Amino acid sequence: MTNIYRMKAKFSTDLALAVGGSDDLPLIELSYNVRRGEGKNFQLSMYQRVKMKPPKLAAELVLRKEDFDFDYFQWGPTVLVSERMRQVMALDAATARYLEVDSSRSAPLPRSKNYKILEPEADEDVSDLERSEYEMVQFMPGLPSTPSLYGHLVVRTDTEPRHELFYDAFFTADIFCTEAFALRVLRAGCTGVEFGVLNEGEHRLCRTLRGIERVRGYDEARQEIMELV
């Protein structure tokens, strides 16, 4: 069975956007452009994958944090990746697409990252629904119920995904990847991203270049302190 991980932003990356700013000028603003008639689909896309036809310019990003230099971060359900990380991932059009973002009003350093929105195009049937812990939730009135994990996501033992990056065919709120993909990104030194171990138990476990490590705390700079397990 191929090892599979959940790709997500590090908590320290989230913290970088949570600390600082002011009521008048927040550290980040992300404004979406949505085609007429797709408002309901856009609402649903906050909770699960919805195939939409985005406009040529999908969003405007204003990042005012002067030292923001991560290759990967999330804002709400939206994943943004730098030009460098796109080159490292080297994904074909059948696996992922990148939506254009106007970041011209961002601070110079984050503007230089040339962020785009990452949207995986591939689905893989990897989850074992009988053993995974989830419930169907209606997040907003008028929207259909969608699956929401409250515990472990268990992967089928015969899983051999065809793509390196993908959504699960049932759980489409999270992005998953193969170990080969995770190691390629880690070896390139891309920042802001972590690869979470599924069924991690009571500890937060991640795949790193050293192996499987757990997050045991944070240092004074609000960066993860890791140890091998």
PDB file of C-alpha atoms in Angstrom, residues 2-228:
ATOM      1  CA  THR A   2       1.236   3.490  -0.854  1.00  0.00           C
ATOM      2  CA  ASN A   3       1.705   5.759   2.165  1.00  0.00           C
ATOM      3  CA  ILE A   4      -0.718   8.683   2.033  1.00  0.00           C
ATOM      4  CA  TYR A   5      -0.599  11.973   3.930  1.00  0.00           C
ATOM      5  CA  ARG A   6      -2.879  14.951   4.386  1.00  0.00           C
ATOM      6  CA  MET A   7      -1.281  18.112   2.967  1.00  0.00           C
ATOM      7  CA  LYS A   8      -2.043  21.204   5.025  1.00  0.00           C
ATOM      8  CA  ALA A   9      -0.556  24.429   6.332  1.00  0.00           C
ATOM      9  CA  LYS A  10       1.557  24.257   9.440  1.00  0.00           C
ATOM     10  CA  PHE A  11      -0.044  25.768  12.528  1.00  0.00           C
ATOM     11  CA  SER A  12       2.901  28.164  12.722  1.00  0.00           C
ATOM     12  CA  THR A  13       2.020  29.355   9.218  1.00  0.00           C
ATOM     13  CA  ASP A  14      -1.525  30.092  10.370  1.00  0.00           C
ATOM     14  CA  LEU A  15      -0.137  31.940  13.386  1.00  0.00           C
ATOM     15  CA  ALA A  16       1.915  34.197  11.115  1.00  0.00           C
ATOM     16  CA  LEU A  17      -1.329  35.553   9.691  1.00  0.00           C
ATOM     17  CA  ALA A  18      -3.107  35.734  13.041  1.00  0.00           C
ATOM     18  CA  VAL A  19      -0.653  37.945  14.893  1.00  0.00           C
ATOM     19  CA  GLY A  20      -0.329  41.642  14.090  1.00  0.00           C
ATOM     20  CA  GLY A  21      -2.289  43.959  11.843  1.00  0.00           C
ATOM     21  CA  SER A  22      -4.992  46.337  12.953  1.00  0.00           C
ATOM     22  CA  ASP A  23      -8.738  46.714  12.767  1.00  0.00           C
ATOM     23  CA  ASP A  24      -8.338  49.112   9.858  1.00  0.00           C
ATOM     24  CA  LEU A  25      -5.740  47.117   7.930  1.00  0.00           C
ATOM     25  CA  PRO A  26      -5.763  43.358   8.517  1.00  0.00           C
ATOM     26  CA  LEU A  27      -2.682  41.349   7.607  1.00  0.00           C
ATOM     27  CA  ILE A  28      -4.493  39.562   4.800  1.00  0.00           C
ATOM     28  CA  GLU A  29      -7.536  40.050   2.610  1.00  0.00           C
ATOM     29  CA  LEU A  30      -8.661  37.576  -0.028  1.00  0.00           C
ATOM     30  CA  SER A  31     -11.532  38.664  -2.251  1.00  0.00           C
ATOM     31  CA  TYR A  32     -13.010  36.172  -4.715  1.00  0.00           C
ATOM     32  CA  ASN A  33     -14.420  36.775  -8.165  1.00  0.00           C
ATOM     33  CA  VAL A  34     -17.398  34.485  -8.763  1.00  0.00           C
ATOM     34  CA  ARG A  35     -19.258  34.069 -12.040  1.00  0.00           C
ATOM     35  CA  ARG A  36     -22.916  35.073 -12.078  1.00  0.00           C
ATOM     36  CA  GLY A  37     -25.179  32.187 -11.137  1.00  0.00           C
ATOM     37  CA  GLU A  38     -22.512  30.298  -9.182  1.00  0.00           C
ATOM     38  CA  GLY A  39     -23.062  31.919  -5.804  1.00  0.00           C
ATOM     39  CA  LYS A  40     -24.577  28.788  -4.227  1.00  0.00           C
ATOM     40  CA  ASN A  41     -21.837  26.577  -5.639  1.00  0.00           C
ATOM     41  CA  PHE A  42     -19.281  28.991  -4.211  1.00  0.00           C
ATOM     42  CA  GLN A  43     -20.890  28.731  -0.762  1.00  0.00           C
ATOM     43  CA  LEU A  44     -20.768  24.937  -0.960  1.00  0.00           C
ATOM     44  CA  SER A  45     -17.117  25.063  -2.075  1.00  0.00           C
ATOM     45  CA  MET A  46     -16.227  26.341   1.411  1.00  0.00           C
ATOM     46  CA  TYR A  47     -16.965  22.849   2.754  1.00  0.00           C
ATOM     47  CA  GLN A  48     -16.286  20.396  -0.061  1.00  0.00           C
ATOM     48  CA  ARG A  49     -14.969  20.195  -3.580  1.00  0.00           C
ATOM     49  CA  VAL A  50     -17.258  21.775  -6.156  1.00  0.00           C
ATOM     50  CA  LYS A  51     -16.295  21.969  -9.805  1.00  0.00           C
ATOM     51  CA  MET A  52     -16.782  25.547 -10.962  1.00  0.00           C
ATOM     52  CA  LYS A  53     -15.657  27.568 -13.930  1.00  0.00           C
ATOM     53  CA  PRO A  54     -13.613  30.383 -12.405  1.00  0.00           C
ATOM     54  CA  PRO A  55     -13.089  33.713 -14.136  1.00  0.00           C
ATOM     55  CA  LYS A  56      -9.647  34.378 -15.585  1.00  0.00           C
ATOM     56  CA  LEU A  57      -8.759  36.346 -12.456  1.00  0.00           C
ATOM     57  CA  ALA A  58     -10.065  34.219  -9.589  1.00  0.00           C
ATOM     58  CA  ALA A  59      -9.233  36.445  -6.620  1.00  0.00           C
ATOM     59  CA  GLU A  60      -7.445  39.494  -5.268  1.00  0.00           C
ATOM     60  CA  LEU A  61      -4.912  38.876  -2.507  1.00  0.00           C
ATOM     61  CA  VAL A  62      -3.686  41.674  -0.267  1.00  0.00           C
ATOM     62  CA  LEU A  63      -0.923  40.436   2.042  1.00  0.00           C
ATOM     63  CA  ARG A  64       0.394  43.275   4.201  1.00  0.00           C
ATOM     64  CA  LYS A  65       2.761  41.208   6.357  1.00  0.00           C
ATOM     65  CA  GLU A  66       6.149  42.483   5.208  1.00  0.00           C
ATOM     66  CA  ASP A  67       8.154  39.329   6.050  1.00  0.00           C
ATOM     67  CA  PHE A  68       5.630  36.745   4.835  1.00  0.00           C
ATOM     68  CA  ASP A  69       7.759  34.305   2.843  1.00  0.00           C
ATOM     69  CA  PHE A  70       5.967  30.944   2.908  1.00  0.00           C
ATOM     70  CA  ASP A  71       5.597  28.788  -0.180  1.00  0.00           C
ATOM     71  CA  TYR A  72       2.288  27.331   1.028  1.00  0.00           C
ATOM     72  CA  PHE A  73      -0.524  28.736   3.115  1.00  0.00           C
ATOM     73  CA  GLN A  74      -4.272  28.506   3.516  1.00  0.00           C
ATOM     74  CA  TRP A  75      -6.884  31.146   4.038  1.00  0.00           C
ATOM     75  CA  GLY A  76     -10.159  29.518   4.943  1.00  0.00           C
ATOM     76  CA  PRO A  77     -10.562  26.597   2.528  1.00  0.00           C
ATOM     77  CA  THR A  78      -8.334  28.225  -0.105  1.00  0.00           C
ATOM     78  CA  VAL A  79      -4.815  26.898  -0.676  1.00  0.00           C
ATOM     79  CA  LEU A  80      -2.220  29.255  -2.144  1.00  0.00           C
ATOM     80  CA  VAL A  81       1.190  28.190  -3.413  1.00  0.00           C
ATOM     81  CA  SER A  82       4.224  30.129  -4.572  1.00  0.00           C
ATOM     82  CA  GLU A  83       5.777  29.964  -8.018  1.00  0.00           C
ATOM     83  CA  ARG A  84       8.700  28.051  -6.529  1.00  0.00           C
ATOM     84  CA  MET A  85       6.455  25.406  -5.025  1.00  0.00           C
ATOM     85  CA  ARG A  86       4.542  25.012  -8.277  1.00  0.00           C
ATOM     86  CA  GLN A  87       7.824  24.253 -10.010  1.00  0.00           C
ATOM     87  CA  VAL A  88       8.773  21.713  -7.333  1.00  0.00           C
ATOM     88  CA  MET A  89       5.388  19.973  -7.395  1.00  0.00           C
ATOM     89  CA  ALA A  90       5.614  19.643 -11.200  1.00  0.00           C
ATOM     90  CA  LEU A  91       1.987  18.521 -11.531  1.00  0.00           C
ATOM     91  CA  ASP A  92       0.313  18.009 -14.887  1.00  0.00           C
ATOM     92  CA  ALA A  93      -3.038  19.522 -15.871  1.00  0.00           C
ATOM     93  CA  ALA A  94      -4.872  16.278 -15.096  1.00  0.00           C
ATOM     94  CA  THR A  95      -3.698  16.454 -11.475  1.00  0.00           C
ATOM     95  CA  ALA A  96      -4.015  20.148 -10.571  1.00  0.00           C
ATOM     96  CA  ARG A  97      -4.870  23.589 -11.891  1.00  0.00           C
ATOM     97  CA  TYR A  98      -3.755  26.985 -10.668  1.00  0.00           C
ATOM     98  CA  LEU A  99      -6.079  29.964 -10.547  1.00  0.00           C
ATOM     99  CA  GLU A 100      -4.762  33.451 -11.190  1.00  0.00           C
ATOM    100  CA  VAL A 101      -4.510  35.861  -8.265  1.00  0.00           C
ATOM    101  CA  ASP A 102      -3.952  39.621  -8.332  1.00  0.00           C
ATOM    102  CA  SER A 103      -1.516  40.390  -5.506  1.00  0.00           C
ATOM    103  CA  SER A 104      -0.390  43.784  -6.787  1.00  0.00           C
ATOM    104  CA  ARG A 105      -1.461  45.506  -3.558  1.00  0.00           C
ATOM    105  CA  SER A 106       0.510  43.114  -1.336  1.00  0.00           C
ATOM    106  CA  ALA A 107       3.790  43.964   0.392  1.00  0.00           C
ATOM    107  CA  PRO A 108       6.866  43.505  -1.849  1.00  0.00           C
ATOM    108  CA  LEU A 109       8.087  40.176  -0.435  1.00  0.00           C
ATOM    109  CA  PRO A 110       4.775  38.267  -0.563  1.00  0.00           C
ATOM    110  CA  ARG A 111       4.029  39.885  -3.925  1.00  0.00           C
ATOM    111  CA  SER A 112       7.286  38.436  -5.267  1.00  0.00           C
ATOM    112  CA  LYS A 113       6.106  34.901  -4.419  1.00  0.00           C
ATOM    113  CA  ASN A 114       3.586  35.075  -7.294  1.00  0.00           C
ATOM    114  CA  TYR A 115       0.949  33.105  -5.413  1.00  0.00           C
ATOM    115  CA  LYS A 116      -1.769  31.201  -7.221  1.00  0.00           C
ATOM    116  CA  ILE A 117      -4.704  29.194  -5.891  1.00  0.00           C
ATOM    117  CA  LEU A 118      -4.118  25.445  -5.992  1.00  0.00           C
ATOM    118  CA  GLU A 119      -7.045  23.238  -6.981  1.00  0.00           C
ATOM    119  CA  PRO A 120      -6.446  19.484  -7.327  1.00  0.00           C
ATOM    120  CA  GLU A 121      -8.254  17.979 -10.307  1.00  0.00           C
ATOM    121  CA  ALA A 122      -7.859  14.304  -9.406  1.00  0.00           C
ATOM    122  CA  ASP A 123     -10.072  12.093  -7.240  1.00  0.00           C
ATOM    123  CA  GLU A 124      -8.922   8.824  -5.710  1.00  0.00           C
ATOM    124  CA  ASP A 125     -11.105   6.293  -3.919  1.00  0.00           C
ATOM    125  CA  VAL A 126      -8.873   5.743  -0.884  1.00  0.00           C
ATOM    126  CA  SER A 127     -11.057   6.025   2.232  1.00  0.00           C
ATOM    127  CA  ASP A 128     -12.558   3.119   4.150  1.00  0.00           C
ATOM    128  CA  LEU A 129     -15.972   4.554   5.014  1.00  0.00           C
ATOM    129  CA  GLU A 130     -16.893   1.749   7.422  1.00  0.00           C
ATOM    130  CA  ARG A 131     -13.841   2.430   9.619  1.00  0.00           C
ATOM    131  CA  SER A 132     -13.498   6.209   9.214  1.00  0.00           C
ATOM    132  CA  GLU A 133     -15.088   8.489  11.804  1.00  0.00           C
ATOM    133  CA  TYR A 134     -17.339  11.075  10.205  1.00  0.00           C
ATOM    134  CA  GLU A 135     -20.817  12.536  10.178  1.00  0.00           C
ATOM    135  CA  MET A 136     -22.984  14.249   7.587  1.00  0.00           C
ATOM    136  CA  VAL A 137     -23.350  17.943   8.404  1.00  0.00           C
ATOM    137  CA  GLN A 138     -25.461  20.706   6.889  1.00  0.00           C
ATOM    138  CA  PHE A 139     -23.150  23.675   7.412  1.00  0.00           C
ATOM    139  CA  MET A 140     -25.575  26.326   6.127  1.00  0.00           C
ATOM    140  CA  PRO A 141     -29.339  26.418   5.527  1.00  0.00           C
ATOM    141  CA  GLY A 142     -30.197  25.556   1.953  1.00  0.00           C
ATOM    142  CA  LEU A 143     -26.989  23.606   1.348  1.00  0.00           C
ATOM    143  CA  PRO A 144     -26.822  19.795   1.144  1.00  0.00           C
ATOM    144  CA  SER A 145     -25.242  17.794   3.942  1.00  0.00           C
ATOM    145  CA  THR A 146     -21.563  17.057   3.441  1.00  0.00           C
ATOM    146  CA  PRO A 147     -19.195  14.572   5.148  1.00  0.00           C
ATOM    147  CA  SER A 148     -17.198  15.977   8.040  1.00  0.00           C
ATOM    148  CA  LEU A 149     -14.461  14.017   9.808  1.00  0.00           C
ATOM    149  CA  TYR A 150     -14.555  14.148  13.612  1.00  0.00           C
ATOM    150  CA  GLY A 151     -11.896  11.472  14.096  1.00  0.00           C
ATOM    151  CA  HIS A 152      -9.715   9.145  12.055  1.00  0.00           C
ATOM    152  CA  LEU A 153      -9.776   8.863   8.288  1.00  0.00           C
ATOM    153  CA  VAL A 154      -8.871   5.262   7.569  1.00  0.00           C
ATOM    154  CA  VAL A 155      -7.319   4.414   4.204  1.00  0.00           C
ATOM    155  CA  ARG A 156      -8.143   1.155   2.468  1.00  0.00           C
ATOM    156  CA  THR A 157      -5.338  -1.408   2.581  1.00  0.00           C
ATOM    157  CA  ASP A 158      -5.417  -1.921  -1.199  1.00  0.00           C
ATOM    158  CA  THR A 159      -4.911   1.775  -1.952  1.00  0.00           C
ATOM    159  CA  GLU A 160      -2.615   2.521  -4.887  1.00  0.00           C
ATOM    160  CA  PRO A 161      -3.438   6.053  -6.098  1.00  0.00           C
ATOM    161  CA  ARG A 162      -2.709   6.936  -9.716  1.00  0.00           C
ATOM    162  CA  HIS A 163      -2.023  10.583  -8.890  1.00  0.00           C
ATOM    163  CA  GLU A 164       0.457  12.186  -6.496  1.00  0.00           C
ATOM    164  CA  LEU A 165      -1.988  14.845  -5.285  1.00  0.00           C
ATOM    165  CA  PHE A 166      -5.720  14.318  -5.004  1.00  0.00           C
ATOM    166  CA  TYR A 167      -9.010  14.573  -3.161  1.00  0.00           C
ATOM    167  CA  ASP A 168     -10.575  11.467  -1.716  1.00  0.00           C
ATOM    168  CA  ALA A 169     -13.663  10.589  -3.729  1.00  0.00           C
ATOM    169  CA  PHE A 170     -15.835  10.965  -0.593  1.00  0.00           C
ATOM    170  CA  PHE A 171     -13.937  13.325   1.744  1.00  0.00           C
ATOM    171  CA  THR A 172     -13.262  16.306  -0.495  1.00  0.00           C
ATOM    172  CA  ALA A 173     -12.541  18.963   2.126  1.00  0.00           C
ATOM    173  CA  ASP A 174      -8.898  17.865   2.494  1.00  0.00           C
ATOM    174  CA  ILE A 175      -6.025  17.401   0.058  1.00  0.00           C
ATOM    175  CA  PHE A 176      -4.072  14.156   0.135  1.00  0.00           C
ATOM    176  CA  CYS A 177      -0.763  13.147  -1.409  1.00  0.00           C
ATOM    177  CA  THR A 178       1.639  10.261  -1.791  1.00  0.00           C
ATOM    178  CA  GLU A 179       4.864   9.886   0.143  1.00  0.00           C
ATOM    179  CA  ALA A 180       6.922  10.466  -3.021  1.00  0.00           C
ATOM    180  CA  PHE A 181       5.220  13.830  -3.492  1.00  0.00           C
ATOM    181  CA  ALA A 182       5.713  14.814   0.154  1.00  0.00           C
ATOM    182  CA  LEU A 183       9.405  13.973   0.051  1.00  0.00           C
ATOM    183  CA  ARG A 184       9.939  15.926  -3.163  1.00  0.00           C
ATOM    184  CA  VAL A 185       8.440  19.038  -1.583  1.00  0.00           C
ATOM    185  CA  LEU A 186      10.342  18.552   1.683  1.00  0.00           C
ATOM    186  CA  ARG A 187      13.688  17.986  -0.036  1.00  0.00           C
ATOM    187  CA  ALA A 188      13.235  21.198  -1.994  1.00  0.00           C
ATOM    188  CA  GLY A 189      12.811  23.101   1.275  1.00  0.00           C
ATOM    189  CA  CYS A 190       9.343  24.476   0.513  1.00  0.00           C
ATOM    190  CA  THR A 191       8.024  26.294   3.574  1.00  0.00           C
ATOM    191  CA  GLY A 192       4.682  26.605   5.331  1.00  0.00           C
ATOM    192  CA  VAL A 193       3.438  23.098   4.536  1.00  0.00           C
ATOM    193  CA  GLU A 194       3.247  19.878   6.522  1.00  0.00           C
ATOM    194  CA  PHE A 195       2.234  16.346   5.661  1.00  0.00           C
ATOM    195  CA  GLY A 196       0.023  14.932   8.364  1.00  0.00           C
ATOM    196  CA  VAL A 197      -0.061  11.238   9.185  1.00  0.00           C
ATOM    197  CA  LEU A 198      -3.550   9.749   8.945  1.00  0.00           C
ATOM    198  CA  ASN A 199      -4.809   7.892  12.032  1.00  0.00           C
ATOM    199  CA  GLU A 200      -2.302   9.869  14.091  1.00  0.00           C
ATOM    200  CA  GLY A 201      -3.889   9.068  17.464  1.00  0.00           C
ATOM    201  CA  GLU A 202      -3.467  11.469  20.370  1.00  0.00           C
ATOM    202  CA  HIS A 203      -0.348  13.148  18.926  1.00  0.00           C
ATOM    203  CA  ARG A 204       0.033  15.363  15.882  1.00  0.00           C
ATOM    204  CA  LEU A 205       2.287  13.313  13.618  1.00  0.00           C
ATOM    205  CA  CYS A 206       3.940  14.511  10.409  1.00  0.00           C
ATOM    206  CA  ARG A 207       6.138  13.076   7.691  1.00  0.00           C
ATOM    207  CA  THR A 208       9.463  14.920   7.638  1.00  0.00           C
ATOM    208  CA  LEU A 209      12.807  14.245   6.003  1.00  0.00           C
ATOM    209  CA  ARG A 210      13.899  12.456   9.181  1.00  0.00           C
ATOM    210  CA  GLY A 211      10.873  10.151   9.243  1.00  0.00           C
ATOM    211  CA  ILE A 212       7.663  10.337  11.276  1.00  0.00           C
ATOM    212  CA  GLU A 213       7.815  13.055  13.923  1.00  0.00           C
ATOM    213  CA  ARG A 214       5.385  14.485  16.419  1.00  0.00           C
ATOM    214  CA  VAL A 215       4.866  18.115  17.301  1.00  0.00           C
ATOM    215  CA  ARG A 216       5.715  18.430  20.988  1.00  0.00           C
ATOM    216  CA  GLY A 217       5.445  22.209  21.298  1.00  0.00           C
ATOM    217  CA  TYR A 218       6.477  25.576  19.940  1.00  0.00           C
ATOM    218  CA  ASP A 219       9.565  27.728  20.467  1.00  0.00           C
ATOM    219  CA  GLU A 220       9.695  31.467  21.180  1.00  0.00           C
ATOM    220  CA  ALA A 221       9.421  32.206  17.454  1.00  0.00           C
ATOM    221  CA  ARG A 222       6.190  30.160  17.340  1.00  0.00           C
ATOM    222  CA  GLN A 223       7.841  27.421  15.241  1.00  0.00           C
ATOM    223  CA  GLU A 224       7.119  23.719  15.740  1.00  0.00           C
ATOM    224  CA  ILE A 225       9.439  21.697  17.980  1.00  0.00           C
ATOM    225  CA  MET A 226       9.591  18.189  16.515  1.00  0.00           C
ATOM    226  CA  GLU A 227      10.807  14.819  17.761  1.00  0.00           C
ATOM    227  CA  LEU A 228      11.043  11.419  16.103  1.00  0.00           C
TER     228      LEU A 228
END
